Amino acid sequence: MGRTVLPYSHVWEEERSRWLKFRRALRKEDQVHLDRLFELARLHLQAGVYASNPWPLESILLSMLLEHQKALSSLERRLHSLEEPESGVRT
Amino acid sequence: MKTLGWLFDLYPLRDRMVLWFITCSGERLRLEDDFPYCLYLGGPQARLRSLARGLGQRGWLRRAYPSQGQDLWTGREIPVVALEVKAYDFLPRLRKYLGALTGEVACYNCDIDIAAYYLYVRRYWPCAWYEVEAKDGRVLHLEAQEDPFAVEFDVPPLATLTLGLTRDPLIPLGAGNGLAVGWEGRSLELEAPDRPGLVRELAQWLKRANPDLVLSDWGDEEIIPTLTRWSREYDEPLPLDREVRPAPRRFSGGRSYFSYGRIVYQGSSAPFYGRWHLDRRNSFYYRESGLKGLIQIARIGQMPLQQAARSSPGTLITSMQLARAVADGILIPWRKAEPEHFKTAGELLTIDKGGLTFMPPPGLHTHVAEVDFASMYPTIMTIHNISPETVNCSCCLGATRVRSQGLGVSKNVTPPPPSVPMPARAPALHLNVRADSVGAQRAVLLERESPGKDLGATTPPTHPSPRRGGFETRPYNPWASPCPPVPEADYRLCHRREGLVPKTLRPILALREQLKARAKEVQVEDAAQYKERQTALKWMLVTCFGYLGYKNARFGRIEAHEAVTAYGRDKLLAAKEIFEDAGFTVLHGLTDCLWVQKPGPTDTGGTGVSPVLRRPDVQESPRSHFREKKIPPAPLFLRGVQSPPLKKGDLGGFEVFPTKHTNTPNDPLKANRYELELEDLCAKVSGATGVKLALEGVYRWIYFMFSKQDPNRPVATRYFGVFEDGSLKVRGLACRRRDTPPFVRRAQEAMLQKLTEAVTPEELARLKPELEEMAEGFRQSLREGGLNPQDLVITRVLSQKVEEYKVDTPTALAARQLEAAGIPIQPGEKVRYVHREGKKGPKECRVQAAPFIETLDGYDTQLYLELLDRAVEEILLPFQH
């Protein structure tokens, strides 16, 4: 274990370094966001391990999307509560 | 002559075994037993015959005869030739000869330790009571008076002499270091004018005390080799053994080897003949589990105690497996020739991995429960019959494969509904497992399917039943259907024979459960011995899994290892699903344990909750705080202003995550109800997975730490928290690290202890000024100086030879100081030193190596302050957000 197949966290690291050139050409203010995206993907490493997809970037992208969906839902809820405070939804 | 005796020590001597008994009347009885070492050869009969004839002519054999035995891999009886060796001295030569043979001839039972082999073959257990029948100093018959797996056992009183050095073990004997002897509660330093005098002095002590047990510190590595050398040089007899003519003593001088990416040093060993010598510094088991634990493992491991004390848990579990194999008539292959089977890259990707590790949300959490699977991997091996010979075995190759009946695999498959009755005459393996250990050990195959029988007839009817979340909570029965394949890996497991590994593990697991239960029943002062023994067994269980995947292990096979981890992942996810279905959120998970938390009643559908919140897909998960960080925090926190005096409900700068409306742990009734619910769920998981899930405890609060590299990144294995009963659990902090100096470790531990006073986050927040005061106190005592140098010692392991160090690291500098003083030091050995001056100082003054620190005149205050601050920072982390 861990000799033939790279640990998933290393795969994540490799994938990130694969996009370093991409990152370099980004504007500085955008680089921060790219870094954050990769960090978000780390939160679901265990799912990536379990799925063991041969194309790890897919798992990584999906993890990023997942965190986005969560953020979106939460913002929607906040917005909803601000627009209609009487609806009783907590923020 | 018949008497009752306790099998104390045993060792091979020329062509027979010598056994020492302590009789019920206190006599030390020496008996001999004739035991020819017997090994087996398999292959073409004509070739074997000529081989046996040739070996006989060399005079190495007592006799050779045709026999048969069971092949490990196929389970079939095969014809072999048995060779009985004339005397044990011929074994190395015979092995060398056989090792050079090419192809066709297979050798079995070639390299088993002689004393252990004797115990396996005769089915004796050391450290147990026997009715001894003897004549003329020879054993006629031994009748066991007790079960080696008994929960209770008696140990006769052992006369114990302690032996130690008066100063640091790195200082050589006779050159500044002295010998200390302890007898009947008194201890004294041996005084002798010269080397032969010292040998004479100790010899007198050994004669006078005639101890059964010599308990030493540094005996193996330093005292005994040195004294033996002197005894030879000055011709001074030293009666270390009770045996009159023991085998000559040789000292290898230790060796360094590589294991799991770390270099390890193993010292030499100096066992005695006819009495025991235990070096407390050279016995993993003595350190972990004391003499009782050691006796326990010697018994069940069927290994002479002195050997058991010096072996690793892996050697012991292997010994038990060998004993099992010998008892079952299985031939033990000499050189394992079972290569890893070819796998596609995709298969490798799917199965070549370990346990699942979740990433916990960093920060403080209240009301978190930790649940652990008890002995997860060994239990998996036992209930699923995982053993090197049972994975994809050839004997079940023709059997019908029922795909994907594995538990919790989220494929669209159709498991048999729980109501389907078992066929009256079930074809699969039946285990007769009784709760008591003897029965457990004798778990037998009640019935075997005849090879020609069509197993397809018993394929369970497949009714479509919808699965939710890929998991179904039906009662667990691994034998309910033939060949449930391993989840993910899809390997077959044998259902005709019970594997060697499960057979070995079952009684250990049973005994450990009994010992744990007994420790809870009895008085606190009596509980210690059961705990010691339980711990000893734990280490064997922990190791047995690693040995499945270890290429040099005798009964290792990577596929079996993969099958175990695959089941482990499956079961952890099954537990996760059951807890989530019950409204819990999973904060953290690590291979065999989960940290779960129940959001407050209002979050799970109390009054006044919008339907939106109840929708599971948008329900706030504990991880949402990563996103919440982007929401501008309150200005107070943003500017890092000191908190104003705390009001009720004010968390004083604490970051507290979701438990908004939990039933607080302060309320005993509610807390109790919470625990009951958790216990219920644990029972449900245990039933569904077949592995016992136990509630480790509910935390008043737990803090999951951030990564050192990136403060936004969670880490899996660094956290600390306090359970409801006030006990601490700490992982990955400075105080757990070996290279933390004792002063810093104690400072951190004191602060952690302070934290246990807090029950709620509010109380915790109030502790901050006190903690800071404590930290300042520790800083002050560092600055003032006058600390004991031992408290500042940093311990590190030498990772390579001293001359190979290219950079002047503190470890290298310390090791060079030792070398210069004539103390050689091997890779894997520990180096201990104190920092004296900062990096600017001359090289030789930067550190001071351990034996020379008694006269230390100062230390690098700045460096130790930094170390202290790092440790303090870890504790203050919860206060910094």
Coordinates of N, CA, C and O in Angstrom, one line a residue, chain B residues 429-532:
Chain B
L429 N -19.6 -23.1 4.9 CA -18.8 -23.4 6.1 C -19.6 -23.0 7.4 O -20.2 -22.0 7.5
H430 N -19.6 -23.9 8.3 CA -20.3 -23.6 9.6 C -19.3 -23.6 10.7 O -18.4 -24.4 10.8
L431 N -19.4 -22.6 11.5 CA -18.4 -22.5 12.6 C -19.1 -22.7 13.9 O -20.1 -22.1 14.2
N432 N -18.5 -23.6 14.6 CA -19.1 -23.9 15.9 C -18.3 -23.1 16.9 O -17.3 -23.5 17.4
V433 N -18.8 -21.9 17.1 CA -18.0 -21.0 18.0 C -18.7 -20.9 19.3 O -19.9 -20.4 19.4
R434 N -18.0 -21.3 20.3 CA -18.6 -21.2 21.6 C -17.9 -19.9 22.3 O -16.9 -19.5 21.9
A435 N -18.6 -19.4 23.3 CA -18.2 -18.2 23.9 C -16.9 -18.4 24.7 O -16.0 -17.6 24.7
D436 N -16.8 -19.6 25.3 CA -15.5 -19.8 26.0 C -14.4 -20.0 25.1 O -14.5 -20.4 24.0
S437 N -13.2 -19.8 25.7 CA -12.0 -19.7 24.8 C -11.7 -21.1 24.2 O -11.2 -21.2 23.1
V438 N -11.9 -22.1 25.0 CA -11.5 -23.4 24.5 C -12.4 -23.8 23.3 O -11.9 -24.2 22.3
G439 N -13.6 -23.5 23.5 CA -14.5 -23.7 22.4 C -14.2 -22.9 21.2 O -14.2 -23.4 20.0
A440 N -13.8 -21.6 21.5 CA -13.5 -20.7 20.4 C -12.3 -21.3 19.6 O -12.2 -21.2 18.4
Q441 N -11.4 -21.8 20.4 CA -10.2 -22.3 19.7 C -10.5 -23.5 18.9 O -9.8 -23.8 17.9
R442 N -11.5 -24.3 19.3 CA -11.8 -25.5 18.6 C -12.8 -25.3 17.5 O -13.5 -26.2 17.1
A443 N -13.1 -24.0 17.1 CA -14.0 -23.7 16.1 C -13.7 -24.6 14.9 O -12.6 -24.7 14.4
V444 N -14.7 -25.4 14.6 CA -14.4 -26.5 13.6 C -15.3 -26.4 12.4 O -16.4 -25.8 12.5
L445 N -14.9 -27.0 11.4 CA -15.8 -27.1 10.3 C -16.7 -28.3 10.5 O -16.3 -29.4 10.7
L446 N -17.9 -28.0 10.7 CA -18.9 -29.1 11.0 C -19.2 -29.9 9.7 O -19.4 -31.1 9.8
E447 N -19.1 -29.2 8.6 CA -19.6 -29.9 7.4 C -18.8 -29.4 6.3 O -18.6 -28.2 6.2
R448 N -18.4 -30.2 5.4 CA -17.8 -29.7 4.2 C -18.6 -30.1 3.0 O -19.1 -31.2 2.9
E449 N -18.6 -29.2 2.1 CA -19.3 -29.5 0.8 C -18.5 -30.4 0.0 O -17.3 -30.3 -0.1
S450 N -19.1 -31.5 -0.5 CA -18.4 -32.4 -1.4 C -18.0 -31.6 -2.6 O -18.8 -30.9 -3.2
P451 N -16.8 -31.9 -3.2 CA -16.3 -31.0 -4.2 C -17.2 -31.0 -5.5 O -17.3 -30.0 -6.1
G452 N -17.9 -32.1 -5.8 CA -18.6 -32.1 -7.0 C -20.0 -31.4 -6.9 O -20.6 -31.2 -7.9
K453 N -20.3 -31.1 -5.7 CA -21.7 -30.6 -5.5 C -21.9 -29.2 -6.2 O -21.0 -28.4 -6.2
D454 N -23.1 -29.0 -6.7 CA -23.3 -27.8 -7.4 C -23.8 -26.7 -6.4 O -24.8 -26.8 -5.8
L455 N -22.9 -25.8 -6.2 CA -23.2 -24.7 -5.3 C -24.2 -23.8 -5.8 O -24.8 -23.0 -5.0
G456 N -24.4 -23.8 -7.1 CA -25.3 -22.8 -7.7 C -26.7 -23.0 -7.1 O -27.5 -22.1 -7.0
A457 N -27.0 -24.2 -6.7 CA -28.4 -24.5 -6.2 C -28.7 -23.7 -5.0 O -29.8 -23.5 -4.7
T458 N -27.7 -23.3 -4.3 CA -27.9 -22.6 -3.0 C -27.8 -21.1 -3.2 O -27.9 -20.4 -2.2
T459 N -27.7 -20.6 -4.4 CA -27.6 -19.2 -4.6 C -28.9 -18.6 -4.1 O -30.0 -19.0 -4.4
P460 N -28.8 -17.6 -3.2 CA -30.0 -17.0 -2.6 C -30.9 -16.4 -3.7 O -30.4 -15.9 -4.7
P461 N -32.2 -16.5 -3.6 CA -33.1 -15.9 -4.6 C -32.8 -14.4 -4.6 O -32.6 -13.8 -3.5
T462 N -32.9 -13.8 -5.7 CA -32.6 -12.4 -5.8 C -33.9 -11.6 -6.0 O -34.4 -11.6 -7.1
H463 N -34.3 -11.1 -4.9 CA -35.5 -10.2 -5.0 C -35.0 -8.8 -5.0 O -34.1 -8.4 -4.2
P464 N -35.5 -8.0 -5.9 CA -35.1 -6.6 -5.9 C -35.5 -5.9 -4.6 O -36.7 -6.0 -4.2
S465 N -34.6 -5.3 -4.0 CA -35.0 -4.5 -2.8 C -34.2 -3.2 -2.9 O -33.0 -3.2 -3.0
P466 N -34.9 -2.1 -2.8 CA -34.2 -0.8 -3.0 C -33.3 -0.6 -1.8 O -33.6 -0.9 -0.7
R467 N -32.2 0.0 -2.1 CA -31.2 0.3 -1.1 C -31.2 1.8 -0.9 O -31.2 2.6 -1.9
R468 N -31.0 2.2 0.3 CA -30.9 3.6 0.5 C -29.5 3.9 1.0 O -29.0 3.3 1.8
G469 N -28.9 4.9 0.2 CA -27.6 5.3 0.6 C -26.6 4.2 0.5 O -25.6 4.2 1.1
G470 N -27.0 3.2 -0.3 CA -26.1 2.1 -0.5 C -25.9 1.2 0.8 O -25.0 0.4 0.8
F471 N -26.8 1.4 1.7 CA -26.5 0.6 2.9 C -27.9 0.0 3.4 O -28.9 0.6 3.4
E472 N -27.8 -1.2 3.9 CA -29.0 -1.8 4.4 C -28.7 -2.4 5.8 O -27.7 -3.1 5.9
T473 N -29.5 -2.2 6.7 CA -29.2 -2.7 8.1 C -29.9 -4.0 8.3 O -30.9 -4.1 9.0
R474 N -29.3 -5.0 7.7 CA -29.8 -6.4 8.0 C -28.9 -7.0 8.9 O -27.7 -6.6 9.0
P475 N -29.3 -8.0 9.7 CA -28.4 -8.6 10.6 C -27.2 -9.2 9.9 O -27.4 -9.7 8.8
Y476 N -26.1 -9.1 10.5 CA -24.9 -9.5 9.8 C -24.6 -11.0 9.8 O -24.6 -11.6 10.9
N477 N -24.4 -11.6 8.7 CA -24.1 -13.0 8.7 C -23.2 -13.3 7.5 O -23.7 -13.4 6.4
P478 N -21.9 -13.2 7.7 CA -21.0 -13.4 6.5 C -21.2 -14.7 5.8 O -20.8 -14.8 4.7
W479 N -21.7 -15.7 6.5 CA -21.8 -17.0 5.8 C -23.2 -17.2 5.2 O -23.5 -18.3 4.8
A480 N -24.0 -16.2 5.2 CA -25.3 -16.4 4.7 C -25.4 -16.8 3.2 O -26.2 -17.5 2.8
S481 N -24.4 -16.3 2.5 CA -24.5 -16.7 1.1 C -23.1 -17.2 0.7 O -22.1 -16.8 1.3
P482 N -23.0 -18.1 -0.2 CA -21.7 -18.6 -0.6 C -20.8 -17.4 -1.2 O -21.3 -16.7 -2.0
C483 N -19.6 -17.4 -0.9 CA -18.6 -16.5 -1.4 C -19.1 -15.0 -1.6 O -19.2 -14.5 -2.7
P484 N -19.4 -14.3 -0.5 CA -19.7 -12.9 -0.7 C -18.3 -12.3 -1.0 O -17.4 -12.4 -0.3
P485 N -18.2 -11.7 -2.2 CA -16.9 -11.2 -2.6 C -16.5 -10.0 -1.7 O -17.4 -9.3 -1.2
V486 N -15.2 -9.7 -1.6 CA -14.7 -8.6 -0.9 C -15.2 -7.3 -1.5 O -15.1 -7.2 -2.8
P487 N -15.7 -6.3 -0.8 CA -16.1 -5.1 -1.4 C -15.0 -4.4 -2.1 O -13.8 -4.6 -1.7
E488 N -15.2 -3.7 -3.2 CA -14.2 -3.0 -4.0 C -13.3 -4.0 -4.7 O -13.2 -4.0 -5.9
A489 N -12.7 -4.9 -3.9 CA -11.7 -5.7 -4.6 C -12.3 -6.9 -5.4 O -11.8 -7.3 -6.3
D490 N -13.5 -7.3 -4.9 CA -14.2 -8.4 -5.6 C -13.4 -9.7 -5.5 O -13.6 -10.6 -6.4
Y491 N -12.6 -9.9 -4.5 CA -11.9 -11.2 -4.3 C -12.9 -12.2 -3.7 O -13.8 -11.8 -3.0
R492 N -12.6 -13.4 -4.0 CA -13.4 -14.5 -3.4 C -12.7 -14.9 -2.1 O -11.5 -14.9 -2.0
L493 N -13.5 -15.3 -1.1 CA -12.9 -15.8 0.1 C -13.4 -17.3 0.3 O -14.5 -17.6 0.0
C494 N -12.5 -18.1 0.8 CA -12.8 -19.5 0.9 C -13.9 -19.8 1.8 O -14.1 -19.2 2.8
H495 N -14.8 -20.7 1.4 CA -15.9 -21.1 2.3 C -15.9 -22.5 2.7 O -16.8 -23.1 3.1
R496 N -14.8 -23.2 2.4 CA -14.7 -24.6 2.7 C -13.8 -24.8 3.9 O -14.0 -25.7 4.7
R497 N -12.7 -24.0 4.0 CA -11.8 -24.2 5.1 C -11.7 -22.9 5.9 O -11.7 -21.9 5.3
E498 N -11.6 -23.0 7.2 CA -11.3 -21.8 7.9 C -9.8 -21.5 7.9 O -9.0 -22.5 8.0
G499 N -9.5 -20.3 7.6 CA -8.1 -20.0 7.3 C -7.2 -20.0 8.6 O -7.8 -20.0 9.7
L500 N -5.9 -20.1 8.4 CA -5.0 -20.2 9.5 C -5.0 -18.9 10.4 O -5.0 -19.0 11.6
V501 N -5.1 -17.8 9.8 CA -5.1 -16.5 10.5 C -6.3 -16.4 11.4 O -6.3 -16.1 12.6
P502 N -7.6 -16.5 10.8 CA -8.7 -16.4 11.6 C -8.8 -17.4 12.8 O -9.1 -17.1 13.9
K503 N -8.3 -18.6 12.5 CA -8.2 -19.7 13.5 C -7.3 -19.3 14.6 O -7.6 -19.6 15.8
T504 N -6.2 -18.6 14.3 CA -5.3 -18.2 15.3 C -5.9 -17.0 16.1 O -5.7 -16.9 17.3
L505 N -6.5 -16.1 15.4 CA -7.0 -14.9 16.1 C -8.2 -15.0 17.0 O -8.3 -14.4 18.0
R506 N -9.1 -16.0 16.6 CA -10.3 -16.1 17.3 C -10.1 -16.3 18.8 O -10.7 -15.5 19.6
P507 N -9.2 -17.2 19.3 CA -9.1 -17.3 20.7 C -8.4 -16.1 21.4 O -8.8 -15.8 22.5
I508 N -7.6 -15.4 20.6 CA -7.0 -14.2 21.2 C -8.0 -13.1 21.4 O -8.1 -12.5 22.5
L509 N -8.9 -12.9 20.4 CA -10.0 -11.9 20.5 C -10.9 -12.3 21.7 O -11.3 -11.4 22.5
A510 N -11.2 -13.6 21.8 CA -12.1 -14.0 22.9 C -11.5 -13.7 24.2 O -12.1 -13.2 25.1
L511 N -10.2 -14.1 24.4 CA -9.5 -13.9 25.6 C -9.4 -12.5 26.0 O -9.6 -12.1 27.1
R512 N -9.2 -11.6 25.0 CA -9.0 -10.2 25.3 C -10.3 -9.6 25.8 O -10.3 -8.8 26.7
E513 N -11.4 -10.0 25.1 CA -12.7 -9.5 25.6 C -13.0 -9.9 27.0 O -13.4 -9.1 27.8
Q514 N -12.6 -11.2 27.4 CA -12.9 -11.7 28.7 C -12.0 -10.9 29.7 O -12.5 -10.6 30.8
L515 N -10.7 -10.7 29.3 CA -9.8 -9.9 30.2 C -10.3 -8.5 30.5 O -10.3 -8.0 31.6
K516 N -10.8 -7.9 29.4 CA -11.3 -6.5 29.5 C -12.5 -6.5 30.4 O -12.7 -5.6 31.3
A517 N -13.4 -7.5 30.3 CA -14.6 -7.6 31.1 C -14.2 -7.8 32.6 O -14.7 -7.1 33.5
R518 N -13.2 -8.7 32.8 CA -12.8 -9.0 34.1 C -12.2 -7.8 34.8 O -12.4 -7.5 36.0
A519 N -11.4 -7.0 34.0 CA -10.8 -5.8 34.6 C -11.9 -4.8 35.1 O -11.6 -4.1 36.0
K520 N -13.0 -4.8 34.5 CA -14.1 -3.9 34.9 C -14.8 -4.5 36.1 O -15.3 -3.7 37.0
E521 N -14.8 -5.8 36.3 CA -15.6 -6.4 37.4 C -14.9 -6.3 38.7 O -15.5 -6.0 39.7
V522 N -13.5 -6.5 38.7 CA -12.8 -6.6 39.9 C -12.4 -5.2 40.5 O -12.6 -4.2 39.9
Q523 N -11.9 -5.3 41.7 CA -11.4 -4.1 42.4 C -10.3 -3.4 41.6 O -9.6 -4.1 40.9
V524 N -10.1 -2.1 41.8 CA -9.2 -1.3 41.1 C -7.8 -1.9 41.2 O -7.0 -2.1 40.2
E525 N -7.4 -2.3 42.4 CA -6.0 -2.8 42.6 C -5.7 -4.2 41.9 O -4.6 -4.5 41.5
D526 N -6.8 -4.9 41.7 CA -6.7 -6.2 41.0 C -6.8 -6.1 39.5 O -6.3 -6.9 38.7
A527 N -7.4 -5.0 39.1 CA -7.6 -4.8 37.7 C -6.3 -4.7 36.8 O -6.3 -5.0 35.7
A528 N -5.3 -4.2 37.5 CA -4.1 -3.9 36.8 C -3.5 -5.1 36.0 O -3.2 -5.0 34.8
Q529 N -3.5 -6.3 36.6 CA -2.9 -7.4 36.0 C -3.7 -7.8 34.7 O -3.2 -8.2 33.7
Y530 N -5.1 -7.6 34.8 CA -5.9 -8.0 33.6 C -5.6 -7.0 32.5 O -5.6 -7.3 31.4
K531 N -5.4 -5.7 32.9 CA -5.2 -4.7 31.9 C -3.8 -5.0 31.3 O -3.7 -4.8 30.0
E532 N -2.8 -5.3 32.1 CA -1.5 -5.6 31.5 C -1.6 -6.7 30.5 O -1.1 -6.6 29.4

